[in-house]
Every structure is written in C-alpha cells, then in structure tokens.
XYZ file of C-alpha atoms in Angstrom:
539
model
C 0.055 -0.016 0.099
C 1.330 3.665 -0.631
C 2.625 5.616 2.345
C 3.910 8.986 2.454
C 7.989 8.135 3.254
C 8.343 11.230 5.228
C 10.798 10.867 8.393
C 8.819 11.429 11.767
C 5.248 11.584 10.638
C 2.828 9.308 12.410
C 2.096 6.208 10.765
C -1.612 6.707 10.539
C -0.934 10.135 8.932
C 1.197 8.566 6.290
C -0.854 5.221 5.602
C -3.501 5.557 2.640
C -5.907 2.729 2.364
C -6.737 0.714 -0.899
C -10.248 0.846 -2.012
C -10.169 4.408 -1.100
C -10.245 8.278 -2.515
C -7.815 10.798 -1.139
C -7.618 14.397 -1.825
C -4.636 16.656 -1.345
C -5.350 20.454 -2.102
C -2.632 23.088 -2.424
C -2.579 26.926 -3.956
C 0.717 26.268 -5.792
C 1.215 22.819 -7.619
C 4.805 22.461 -7.023
C 3.980 22.418 -3.341
C 1.634 19.223 -3.402
C 3.187 17.524 -6.183
C 6.143 17.207 -4.641
C 4.653 15.852 -1.602
C 2.546 13.563 -3.665
C 5.611 12.007 -5.135
C 6.472 11.050 -1.550
C 4.504 8.211 -1.679
C 6.563 6.699 -4.333
C 9.808 5.250 -2.534
C 7.986 2.103 -1.349
C 5.738 1.501 -4.088
C 5.955 -2.066 -5.560
C 2.999 -1.840 -8.045
C 1.816 0.330 -10.824
C 1.458 4.090 -10.908
C -1.052 6.055 -13.156
C -0.682 9.699 -13.461
C -3.182 11.878 -15.272
C -2.486 15.591 -15.366
C -2.611 18.432 -18.062
C 0.949 18.953 -16.977
C 2.642 16.054 -16.832
C 6.153 17.231 -17.073
C 5.621 18.698 -13.553
C 6.146 15.126 -12.120
C 8.907 14.075 -14.009
C 10.827 17.566 -13.801
C 10.397 17.641 -9.845
C 13.020 17.595 -7.649
C 11.526 14.621 -5.949
C 11.237 12.661 -9.172
C 13.963 10.200 -8.629
C 11.676 7.148 -7.739
C 9.148 8.104 -10.089
C 11.520 8.152 -12.927
C 13.095 4.729 -11.538
C 9.550 3.198 -11.634
C 9.142 4.487 -14.823
C 11.885 2.897 -16.291
C 10.817 -0.394 -14.828
C 7.352 0.437 -17.182
C 5.178 0.691 -13.777
C 4.501 4.157 -14.433
C 1.600 5.249 -16.998
C 1.598 9.141 -17.412
C -1.226 10.537 -19.280
C -2.141 14.157 -20.398
C -5.560 15.518 -20.631
C -7.278 18.691 -21.556
C -8.299 20.684 -18.715
C -10.768 23.230 -20.335
C -13.295 23.947 -17.983
C -16.040 23.571 -20.919
C -14.651 19.916 -22.069
C -14.829 18.699 -18.459
C -18.712 19.858 -18.384
C -19.363 17.561 -20.726
C -21.125 14.255 -18.886
C -19.150 11.992 -20.688
C -15.704 13.395 -19.783
C -15.005 11.754 -16.729
C -16.331 8.371 -17.902
C -14.034 8.633 -20.567
C -11.149 8.848 -18.660
C -12.192 5.874 -16.305
C -12.766 3.663 -19.386
C -8.998 4.730 -20.651
C -7.678 3.322 -17.442
C -10.037 0.277 -17.533
C -8.220 -0.972 -20.657
C -5.040 -1.588 -18.565
C -4.768 -4.672 -17.046
C -2.099 -3.355 -14.563
C -4.875 -0.873 -13.070
C -5.823 -3.747 -10.498
C -4.243 -2.929 -6.861
C -2.607 0.237 -8.385
C -1.928 4.148 -7.134
C -3.650 6.520 -9.308
C -2.704 10.235 -9.032
C -4.942 12.708 -10.833
C -4.004 16.205 -10.960
C -6.162 19.331 -11.968
C -7.077 22.793 -11.778
C -9.552 23.725 -9.212
C -11.110 25.818 -11.817
C -12.739 22.605 -13.406
C -14.821 22.140 -10.598
C -15.536 25.574 -9.445
C -18.897 25.741 -11.054
C -19.836 22.376 -10.217
C -23.378 21.927 -8.080
C -23.003 19.965 -4.967
C -24.938 17.253 -7.016
C -22.562 17.498 -9.927
C -19.329 17.082 -7.858
C -20.804 14.242 -5.846
C -21.699 12.548 -9.177
C -18.174 12.865 -10.500
C -16.519 11.787 -7.197
C -19.090 8.832 -7.050
C -17.830 7.587 -10.420
C -14.240 7.319 -9.099
C -15.349 5.766 -5.737
C -17.020 2.985 -7.423
C -13.648 2.696 -9.863
C -11.393 2.658 -6.435
C -13.771 -0.280 -4.784
C -14.123 -2.560 -8.039
C -10.322 -2.547 -8.999
C -9.080 -1.865 -5.209
C -7.255 1.078 -6.192
C -5.917 4.122 -3.984
C -7.139 7.015 -5.785
C -5.526 10.619 -4.878
C -6.967 13.758 -6.328
C -4.331 16.573 -6.305
C -6.386 20.025 -6.912
C -4.465 23.234 -7.192
C -5.228 26.685 -7.980
C -5.972 29.993 -6.187
C -9.593 29.098 -5.528
C -8.301 26.219 -3.745
C -9.387 27.730 -0.633
C -12.959 28.489 -1.237
C -13.227 24.816 -2.843
C -12.018 23.416 0.459
C -15.365 23.868 2.129
C -17.356 22.880 -0.907
C -14.796 19.421 -0.951
C -15.620 18.821 2.255
C -19.554 18.187 2.100
C -18.447 14.917 0.398
C -16.825 13.108 3.295
C -18.728 10.010 2.532
C -16.812 9.622 -1.134
C -13.847 10.881 0.077
C -11.661 9.161 2.902
C -9.065 11.848 3.662
C -8.533 15.494 2.616
C -5.396 17.274 3.368
C -4.712 20.883 2.796
C -0.968 21.902 1.869
C 0.712 25.206 2.014
C 3.997 27.204 2.851
C 4.677 29.150 5.852
C 7.906 30.268 6.923
C 9.877 27.951 4.556
C 7.901 25.141 6.269
C 5.757 23.053 4.473
C 2.302 22.988 6.466
C -0.024 19.607 6.308
C -3.577 20.304 7.717
C -5.311 17.012 7.758
C -9.136 17.877 7.767
C -9.602 14.102 8.398
C -7.906 10.740 7.168
C -8.865 7.451 7.247
C -6.169 4.622 7.927
C -6.236 0.873 8.791
C -7.101 1.576 12.406
C -9.721 4.386 12.053
C -9.860 8.233 11.427
C -7.762 10.929 12.661
C -9.136 14.995 12.504
C -8.213 18.306 12.908
C -4.463 17.466 12.965
C -1.559 20.113 11.613
C 1.975 18.841 11.102
C 4.924 21.209 9.866
C 7.765 19.426 7.450
C 10.986 20.881 7.051
C 11.928 20.026 3.590
C 15.614 21.755 3.055
C 17.183 18.359 3.679
C 14.529 15.678 2.626
C 11.277 15.692 4.314
C 10.873 15.256 7.870
C 8.604 16.375 10.344
C 9.589 19.300 12.585
C 7.391 20.883 15.508
C 7.297 24.130 13.625
C 6.639 26.044 16.701
C 9.042 26.442 19.032
C 9.286 24.002 22.115
C 7.103 25.435 25.075
C 9.255 27.129 27.661
C 9.590 24.663 30.697
C 9.550 26.529 34.135
C 11.197 25.238 37.618
C 9.718 28.470 39.395
C 6.775 30.254 39.941
C 7.803 33.848 38.626
C 8.120 32.702 34.887
C 6.027 35.605 33.617
C 6.800 38.399 36.380
C 8.302 40.564 33.268
C 4.865 40.493 31.331
C 4.224 44.468 31.922
C 8.006 45.205 31.228
C 9.064 47.005 28.156
C 12.806 47.442 27.085
C 13.644 49.647 24.195
C 16.533 51.357 22.251
C 17.092 54.975 23.329
C 16.929 56.016 19.509
C 13.132 54.874 19.620
C 12.130 57.870 21.341
C 13.313 61.453 21.382
C 15.943 62.529 24.056
C 14.436 63.542 27.253
C 11.184 61.680 26.980
C 9.623 60.837 29.980
C 8.625 57.229 30.179
C 6.385 54.909 32.650
C 8.413 53.305 35.319
C 8.010 49.623 33.780
C 9.955 51.135 30.604
C 13.606 50.533 30.363
C 16.073 52.052 27.921
C 19.333 50.496 26.436
C 21.886 51.933 24.277
C 21.755 50.217 21.044
C 19.840 46.715 19.385
C 23.110 44.743 20.473
C 22.540 45.726 24.335
C 19.240 44.939 24.178
C 19.683 41.606 22.911
C 22.152 40.807 25.485
C 19.587 42.099 28.043
C 16.691 40.005 26.569
C 18.497 36.260 27.142
C 16.596 35.645 30.227
C 13.337 37.359 29.630
C 9.986 35.274 29.286
C 7.209 37.952 28.568
C 8.406 41.120 28.065
C 8.267 43.513 25.314
C 11.642 44.411 23.228
C 11.651 47.378 20.986
C 14.439 47.305 18.383
C 15.223 50.174 16.117
C 16.019 50.341 12.753
C 17.901 53.152 11.194
C 19.998 53.566 7.843
C 22.917 52.113 9.294
C 21.144 48.901 10.914
C 22.475 45.188 9.417
C 19.242 43.859 8.962
C 20.156 40.619 8.495
C 21.737 40.587 11.741
C 18.785 41.894 13.479
C 16.501 39.369 11.914
C 19.090 36.630 13.459
C 18.741 38.195 17.021
C 14.952 38.431 16.784
C 15.056 34.590 15.580
C 17.212 33.714 18.263
C 15.164 35.468 20.810
C 12.030 33.881 19.687
C 13.441 30.621 19.568
C 15.092 30.913 23.055
C 12.435 32.384 24.967
C 9.064 31.244 23.708
C 6.084 32.447 22.402
C 5.218 35.085 24.952
C 7.832 37.393 24.298
C 6.913 40.608 22.277
C 9.436 41.663 19.392
C 8.541 44.992 17.863
C 10.350 46.710 15.341
C 10.589 50.384 15.134
C 11.976 52.291 11.761
C 13.464 55.562 12.780
C 15.233 56.644 9.444
C 15.954 53.596 8.019
C 14.432 51.743 5.002
C 12.277 48.541 5.595
C 11.115 47.088 2.411
C 8.626 44.713 1.743
C 10.796 41.677 1.810
C 12.621 42.766 4.615
C 9.347 43.217 6.572
C 8.217 39.513 5.366
C 11.706 38.494 6.675
C 11.037 39.836 10.048
C 7.384 38.525 10.540
C 8.789 35.026 9.424
C 11.681 35.111 12.041
C 9.267 35.804 14.868
C 8.632 39.829 15.203
C 5.159 40.796 16.466
C 4.929 44.368 15.070
C 6.832 46.203 12.554
C 6.337 50.381 13.122
C 7.139 51.589 9.691
C 7.296 55.408 10.589
C 8.919 57.263 13.458
C 5.854 57.864 16.154
C 5.128 60.038 18.648
C 5.843 58.755 22.184
C 2.260 58.776 23.076
C 1.341 56.662 19.884
C 4.127 54.379 20.507
C 3.031 53.810 23.786
C -0.534 52.957 22.678
C 0.943 50.642 19.899
C 2.902 48.720 22.444
C 0.212 48.631 24.629
C -2.164 47.050 21.853
C -0.004 43.861 21.581
C -0.041 42.919 25.389
C -1.180 39.600 26.131
C -0.587 38.445 22.657
C 1.156 35.157 21.801
C 3.030 34.505 18.857
C 1.174 31.377 16.905
C 2.912 31.505 13.665
C 5.236 28.414 12.972
C 9.150 28.919 12.875
C 11.440 27.946 10.385
C 13.694 25.218 11.435
C 16.956 27.586 10.406
C 17.481 30.900 9.875
C 19.990 30.062 7.107
C 17.409 28.309 5.035
C 15.194 31.642 5.203
C 17.948 33.916 4.555
C 18.771 31.767 1.598
C 15.524 32.613 0.074
C 15.537 36.596 1.151
C 18.930 36.580 -0.934
C 18.293 34.504 -4.044
C 16.785 37.595 -6.126
C 20.268 38.309 -7.466
C 19.645 38.687 -11.209
C 18.315 41.831 -12.952
C 17.572 43.581 -16.196
C 16.922 41.685 -19.325
C 17.121 37.975 -19.762
C 16.550 35.819 -22.823
C 13.123 34.771 -22.781
C 13.230 30.946 -21.473
C 16.011 31.958 -18.712
C 13.572 34.565 -17.703
C 10.789 32.080 -17.361
C 12.885 29.876 -15.319
C 14.071 32.599 -12.953
C 10.802 33.935 -12.561
C 9.464 30.254 -11.044
C 12.663 30.417 -9.014
C 11.778 33.921 -7.761
C 8.075 33.073 -7.078
C 9.015 29.620 -5.116
C 11.373 31.789 -2.872
C 8.591 34.621 -2.278
C 6.334 32.003 -1.598
C 8.237 30.532 1.555
C 8.977 34.206 2.856
C 5.241 35.681 2.103
C 6.571 37.918 -0.241
C 4.380 39.435 -3.052
C 5.731 39.422 -6.718
C 3.897 40.641 -9.860
C 4.281 39.657 -13.527
C 3.219 42.446 -15.925
C 2.615 41.780 -19.411
C 2.655 44.563 -21.935
C 1.094 43.989 -25.615
C 3.443 45.801 -27.991
C 1.534 48.455 -30.585
C 1.512 47.400 -34.042
C 4.814 47.911 -36.195
C 6.617 48.538 -32.720
C 9.898 46.419 -32.640
C 10.445 45.128 -29.296
C 14.026 46.410 -28.962
C 12.910 50.016 -28.794
C 11.369 50.048 -25.639
C 13.491 47.386 -24.057
C 16.001 49.780 -24.454
C 13.901 52.661 -22.253
C 13.919 50.158 -19.186
C 16.191 51.195 -16.428
C 16.220 48.559 -13.800
C 18.045 49.109 -10.634
C 16.743 46.458 -7.970
C 17.838 42.988 -7.944
C 15.163 40.655 -8.526
C 13.399 43.129 -11.329
C 13.789 41.409 -14.622
C 12.155 41.553 -18.042
C 12.194 39.782 -21.484
C 10.087 39.542 -24.570
C 8.416 37.017 -26.926
C 6.008 37.115 -29.555
C 4.983 40.689 -29.348
C 4.633 41.015 -25.702
C 7.331 42.388 -23.173
C 7.227 40.850 -19.731
C 8.176 42.473 -16.744
C 8.601 40.847 -13.252
C 8.885 43.023 -10.234
C 10.398 40.999 -7.199
C 8.982 41.914 -3.743
C 6.234 43.984 -5.253
C 2.738 44.265 -4.297
C 0.071 44.950 -7.180
C -1.325 48.391 -6.053
C 2.488 49.594 -6.194
C 3.055 48.542 -10.241
C 1.984 51.975 -11.397
C 4.754 53.684 -9.128
C 7.306 50.889 -9.890
C 7.020 51.198 -13.843
C 7.215 54.972 -13.591
C 10.512 54.633 -11.901
C 11.702 51.859 -14.500
C 10.505 53.028 -18.059
C 11.386 56.458 -19.210
C 8.212 57.223 -21.316
C 4.624 56.652 -21.153
C 3.491 52.962 -21.395
C 0.855 54.141 -23.919
C 3.589 55.267 -26.338
C 4.841 51.978 -26.907
C 1.923 49.482 -25.732
C -1.586 49.142 -26.399
C -2.622 46.818 -23.332
C -1.194 46.076 -20.046
C -2.060 42.926 -17.546
C -0.748 42.479 -14.050
C -0.601 38.846 -12.346
C -0.300 39.084 -8.537
C -0.761 35.642 -7.717
C 1.985 33.358 -7.385
C 0.088 30.490 -8.629
C -0.717 32.128 -11.753
C 2.601 33.525 -12.530
C 4.310 30.288 -12.315
C 1.413 28.776 -14.370
C 1.924 31.392 -17.103
C 5.652 31.062 -17.444
C 5.445 27.081 -17.593
C 2.693 27.861 -20.335
C 4.571 29.925 -22.496
C 7.735 27.896 -22.106
C 5.592 24.973 -23.541
C 4.459 26.830 -26.278
C 7.734 28.741 -27.485
C 9.826 25.410 -26.775
C 10.710 24.698 -30.588
C 10.389 28.513 -31.470
C 13.144 30.775 -32.632
C 13.266 33.578 -30.018
C 15.264 36.946 -30.855
C 17.681 37.466 -28.094
C 18.457 41.246 -27.315
C 21.046 40.609 -24.653
C 24.241 42.186 -26.649
C 21.988 45.058 -27.975
C 20.984 45.724 -24.486
C 24.284 45.260 -22.782
C 25.238 48.797 -22.923
C 22.086 49.883 -21.562
C 23.489 49.679 -17.741
C 25.358 53.208 -17.679
C 23.329 54.213 -14.915
C 24.401 51.465 -12.813
C 27.219 52.692 -10.052
C 30.416 50.656 -10.572
C 31.917 50.244 -7.082
C 35.361 49.208 -8.589
C 37.945 52.257 -8.605
C 39.235 53.567 -11.966
C 42.571 52.018 -13.474
C 44.169 55.396 -13.919
C 47.492 53.873 -14.694
C 46.067 53.066 -18.254
C 44.109 55.995 -18.823
C 44.972 57.887 -21.851
C 45.886 61.751 -20.851
C 46.468 63.043 -24.533
C 42.587 63.039 -24.553
C 41.268 66.645 -24.555
C 39.489 66.108 -21.170
C 43.112 65.785 -19.757
C 44.018 68.628 -21.663
C 45.645 71.388 -19.303
C 44.943 74.843 -20.146
C 46.752 77.601 -18.359
C 45.122 80.895 -18.918
C 47.353 84.524 -17.969
C 46.494 86.371 -15.058
C 44.359 89.512 -15.960
C 45.556 93.014 -16.345
C 44.736 95.204 -13.432
C 43.086 98.543 -14.668
C 42.614 101.306 -11.738
C 39.088 103.017 -12.057
C 38.277 106.153 -10.520
C 34.616 108.014 -10.266
C 34.021 111.396 -11.897
C 33.894 114.013 -9.425
C 30.359 115.995 -9.900
C 31.446 119.253 -9.028
C 33.903 119.247 -11.735
C-alpha cells in the first residue's frame, strides 16, 4: 500500500488505504506534487498519473523514484485537456475511467489525478458528488488508491465544498507554505485503524522531508515567577526623542546589541528594536529569531523604523522569523506607547522555520536583474516566485502588449532596472516584466521609475498577474508554447544599457590616455589690472 515516506510522520497520517479516495489540496502546484511523490519510494505496484502538466511530476526535484519506476514500465502517464467547458460534458470523466480500465495493470495500483480547481468551481454540490461517485466506484471495483491533487488560487474557497463529500472521500489534506516550512492540515484522514481529524503537521523540506514541530518548544519553568516580566518594556534609546519621560516599567538600552544581550533571560516582556540607515537587517533578523526560539511565544518583539528603509521583503523576513509588530514610521511617544499596549497579552502563533540560514537563502536569492533571454527569464521567475512563497513576499508579472509596427528592442532600451530581482524579457509581440517583492497596488509607481516614457507610447494594453500560482502557470505555459520556436535574444543590444549603474570598482588610472582632450591642461594668463576712479560731480 502507498505510504508517505516522511521522516517522523505518524504512521496513521502517512497511511493510505486501498479501495479509497484521498484529496490533496494546495494553492501552488509544486508544493503538492512534490508531496505526492513521497508516496512512491516504497511502491512496488503500478502508478497511473493523469495531469494536464505531466512534466511537473517528471521534472520535480523529488522525481528520482518516479523516473526509476518509469524505467521499469510501472508508471503510466496521461495528459488531458483541462478546459472547463470540455470538463462539463457528462461523458468526460466516464471517458477517463474507461481509458484506465483498458489497462490490465490497473488493479491494486495507485492513481494520481492532478487538475486545476477551476474545473470544479462551477459544479453544483450534486454534480461534484456524481463525479466523485464514479471514481469511488472505480476504486472499490479495482481496489485502487485514488489521490486527487487539486491546485489553484480558488482552492481555499473550494475546500469547504469538498468537505461536504466526506462519504466519498477518505481523507482531505491541505498543503501550504509558511515560514519556509510545508504545513500539512489534515481535515480528516481514514487509515487502517480508524480516523484522525483536525491535525496539523509541519515539514522541514531543506534536507529531505521530515517532520518538525514548527512551533518553538514550550518553555518549561521550575519557578513560580516565570512571567513576572509580562509588563516590562525594553527599548533602544533612539526609538523615542531624547528626554522623553516614560512609565516606570519602561527600560532604555543604548543600542540593539545591548538590548539583545539584556533579553536572554526574558520570558514575556516587550522588546523594541530600532532600525536606522546603518542597521544590519540580516544581523537584527538573526537576533530576533534567536530570541523567539530561546524565550518562547510570550515574548513580544517590535521593530521601530527610525530613519532606515524597511522594504517589503525585509518586513516579510522579520515577520517570518518571529517579530510581532513592525512600526514603519517614527511615531510620537504617546502613539508608540499605545501601539505597544495594543499587543500586550499576545502569543506568537506562527510557525518558525527550522533554520534561519534557509530563510536568509530565500531572501538573498534574487540576484539577477535587467534583461534575460525568454527561456532563462521564465525559469528565473518561477525560482523567484518559489522563494517569495516561502517568505510570504509579493511579486507581480506585468504583461505588456506591443503596439502594431513597434519593434520590441525600442521599448526594451528604455527600461532602467536598478533593483535585484526585477527582470524583463520579450517573446512574440509581448514584453514581460517581473517585479520581485512588489505589491500589486505599487505596480504603477514601480513602472514610472523603470520606464522613461509613457507606457501608452509603445504598448496597447497592460495586464498584471499578482498571484504566485498564476505567475508560475503562465511561465510554464509560455515555455511549452515556445519550446521549438526561435526567439530573438537582445542581450548584446542591451548590454550597453547599464550606464546608470554605479560601478563600485575604482578606475585604473594607470591605463588612462592623458592625451585626450578631457585631460588637456589649459593655462590662462592672469588678468591685467586697470585702476578706475569715479568722476567728481562738482568738476
């Protein structure tokens, strides 16, 4: 029988029965596909995979066992049309089932059916029930383990609708990313000894799939005064104006490092760190993560921006690593006190990553910028999008449709990209711009800084994809569509379009040609003095 090969996972949660139907739900495809592939390491029977994007399974980082089974002739992949209109035809699912029945290897096999949630979004409860009943009958007749893999941005809303069909489904598992951990939410799960419901498991997937508690360990106390510091507030002196009179339970330290050293024995106090233009954000994030791990969930961590710049990606980094509250602008002391008071009694409830190095790796992964050949651009966008998902960072893909008779090279020369992670490319009669760590409502301002002229001078339309699922799906679709096409590469033409970038390297003055006009020394004679006198009016 198929089992999730995940280190530390409860055997009941890893077990899948035969003659049963299970459902895996996830917003993003790669999250749940790689999880489904954890069913294969101990498989000895045949595997049937039905998907519109069958390449996702074979190109996954977890596809080693799948490829090995395929070489043995035990994997049977099928690609089908996921058009919702086609799917509405009453014979569509019956045709799929009849196709499966034609294989003598079907009995006692594992069947993975991957599709987008849009295929069932418009189904009524009765229609969805009838479709599931067909597969339930198939699983019972042939003693199959059928696993539905449903992805898409609508899956959050469809989850409640799917839960209505618990008589036909033996388990529902929702998969999501949170703080670089894979979160498994079991709505219910039937196994060989009974049913488990409302369980949540956190997986660390950095070095193979293994269960981690996700949350920090509950702090153990051998004394009665563990939370006597509940009302204490410790802050860096730069957070408030000099001479500010603070309540008696407020304590001031010289800088962030001093506050970090002071906080090592605290359990439930409030700590207010400051961010200035000179603050090392990575070092501060590491300190916050260490304190959250060591001190527990009752400690309140606050970041106050004094005169620095906390970008969207930095803010997501801090929140992922255990910070409760970020104050983005310098506040009056009275307002600061009110904001601190508003979080008293709060417990940090988000899961923490297993390692800060893994999170910092995601935050530093966006290094490329500027123009990229389209295939490289598509791969890079998917990579950036996956990193953004792990940090909770936004990202947008802007699609610009060129005006008739406008060559792509002309508007491309007007893009001046300065941030790492902002990349652009072109294919067909479209220009694609990916803005990393950018929210959808900031797109207009971002484009004004990147493009010298009006967008309407070169493009007839603009569309924005802000959901990571649709961004990745569009990139994969375009890659498949243009796989065999000849795509122009403007890398050389745009190579000189980087004059605005500051080069930190000092100039090599030894090789400079001093005979050129800019180095010619011009010597002018001193001016001749001419004495001047005012004419007397009386004369």
